[in-house]
Amino acid sequence: MEIGDPMRMSWESLEVNWRFVLVHFFQGNHQKGRNIVKEPGNDKFRKIRMSNPKIREAIGEVAGGVELLEFVGFELKEEGGEVWAVMEIPKEEQISLINKTIMLLEPGKIEQLKKSENIPPAAPAKKEESVEPKKIDRQIRVFFSVPESVAAKIELPDSFYNLSVEELKREADMRKKKIAESQLLIPKSYKEKQAKAARRRYRRIIIRIQFPDGVVLQGVFAPWEPTSVLYEFVSSALKEPCLEFELLDPVLVKRRVIPSFPAVGEKARTLEEEGLVPSALIKFKPIETDSVVFTGLSNELLEISEPLVTD
């Protein structure tokens, strides 16, 4: 693992997030860092159990915590059903980096180090990048009435992936281990890191909506789009667009309503955050009244209906 240059890190994030981690981990466990320096060949000083309640609170659940460990040379590995932070025998540059990291705990040391290294003040934090403005081609398709088990078999074209063939195979293997992995006590910040990596794996996703009559509406979306686009997509496809309805997520045991709009004060959830990547079959639940009932898709869409062929 390549060790980062501490002088080129964001001092703003270091002071806000990492100082908390430094104090709670290196301070309470201060001898851990010093012992690595004193006895670099001793395994017990270079292995941290991330499920340890104190470690989880001080590092796993703090923004920048896992990154700090990786920064000084640790790597996260799975062993015996748990996640561990493990460091190989450190080289001289690593030992020097650990010493500098510990030194930052002392009052005024960050400012002193900035001045001695002529490090400019941190640049103002960048605003979050806006959602990709490019309009998505929905590539609408409508399929004749089929059982749910058939509609759920969705195959994505290769162009939808940001992965090579080998990576796709590894992705399939990872899915097989999903149940086992869910039992692991994985740090919160590491989960967030994995989620971000997952978002980059797919350019586009396919979502199917199945209606009470068994007819299936299919569209193409981007993982970063808000869930509201699903409701807009379905509403525009109905013969009665003013009909209110709910969209239920694909979990069969206990279906949950996918939010159409965020609650007051909350951020809109994306399709990826709702677990709809890389594909999903969603159930349509009409909310009928005496005057408005579900009458199916628009005639224009029904005219392009086709059989759903699966392998």
PDB file of C-alpha atoms in Angstrom, residues 141 143 150-158 160-161 205-208 218 220 278-280 308-311:
ATOM      1  CA  ARG A 141     -40.449  -1.222 -23.228  1.00  0.00           C
ATOM      2  CA  PHE A 143     -44.225  -6.560 -21.808  1.00  0.00           C
ATOM      3  CA  VAL A 150     -40.437 -14.226 -14.897  1.00  0.00           C
ATOM      4  CA  ALA A 151     -40.507 -10.427 -14.716  1.00  0.00           C
ATOM      5  CA  ALA A 152     -37.791 -10.481 -12.039  1.00  0.00           C
ATOM      6  CA  LYS A 153     -35.231 -12.032 -14.402  1.00  0.00           C
ATOM      7  CA  ILE A 154     -33.460  -8.933 -15.679  1.00  0.00           C
ATOM      8  CA  GLU A 155     -30.295  -9.053 -17.761  1.00  0.00           C
ATOM      9  CA  LEU A 156     -28.200  -5.930 -18.181  1.00  0.00           C
ATOM     10  CA  PRO A 157     -26.253  -5.285 -21.399  1.00  0.00           C
ATOM     11  CA  ASP A 158     -22.473  -5.027 -21.054  1.00  0.00           C
ATOM     12  CA  PHE A 160     -24.321  -0.663 -18.512  1.00  0.00           C
ATOM     13  CA  TYR A 161     -21.238  -1.683 -16.531  1.00  0.00           C
ATOM     14  CA  ILE A 205     -29.726   0.462 -14.361  1.00  0.00           C
ATOM     15  CA  ILE A 206     -32.905  -1.277 -15.520  1.00  0.00           C
ATOM     16  CA  ILE A 207     -36.071  -1.029 -13.475  1.00  0.00           C
ATOM     17  CA  ARG A 208     -39.290  -2.891 -14.183  1.00  0.00           C
ATOM     18  CA  GLN A 218     -39.465  -1.206 -18.200  1.00  0.00           C
ATOM     19  CA  VAL A 220     -33.552   2.773 -18.003  1.00  0.00           C
ATOM     20  CA  PRO A 278     -28.161  -2.690 -10.904  1.00  0.00           C
ATOM     21  CA  SER A 279     -31.762  -3.809 -11.599  1.00  0.00           C
ATOM     22  CA  ALA A 280     -35.044  -4.281  -9.778  1.00  0.00           C
ATOM     23  CA  LEU A 308     -41.011 -11.046 -22.356  1.00  0.00           C
ATOM     24  CA  VAL A 309     -38.448 -13.612 -23.441  1.00  0.00           C
ATOM     25  CA  THR A 310     -36.016 -14.984 -20.858  1.00  0.00           C
ATOM     26  CA  ASP A 311     -33.301 -17.607 -21.133  1.00  0.00           C
TER      27      ASP A 311
END
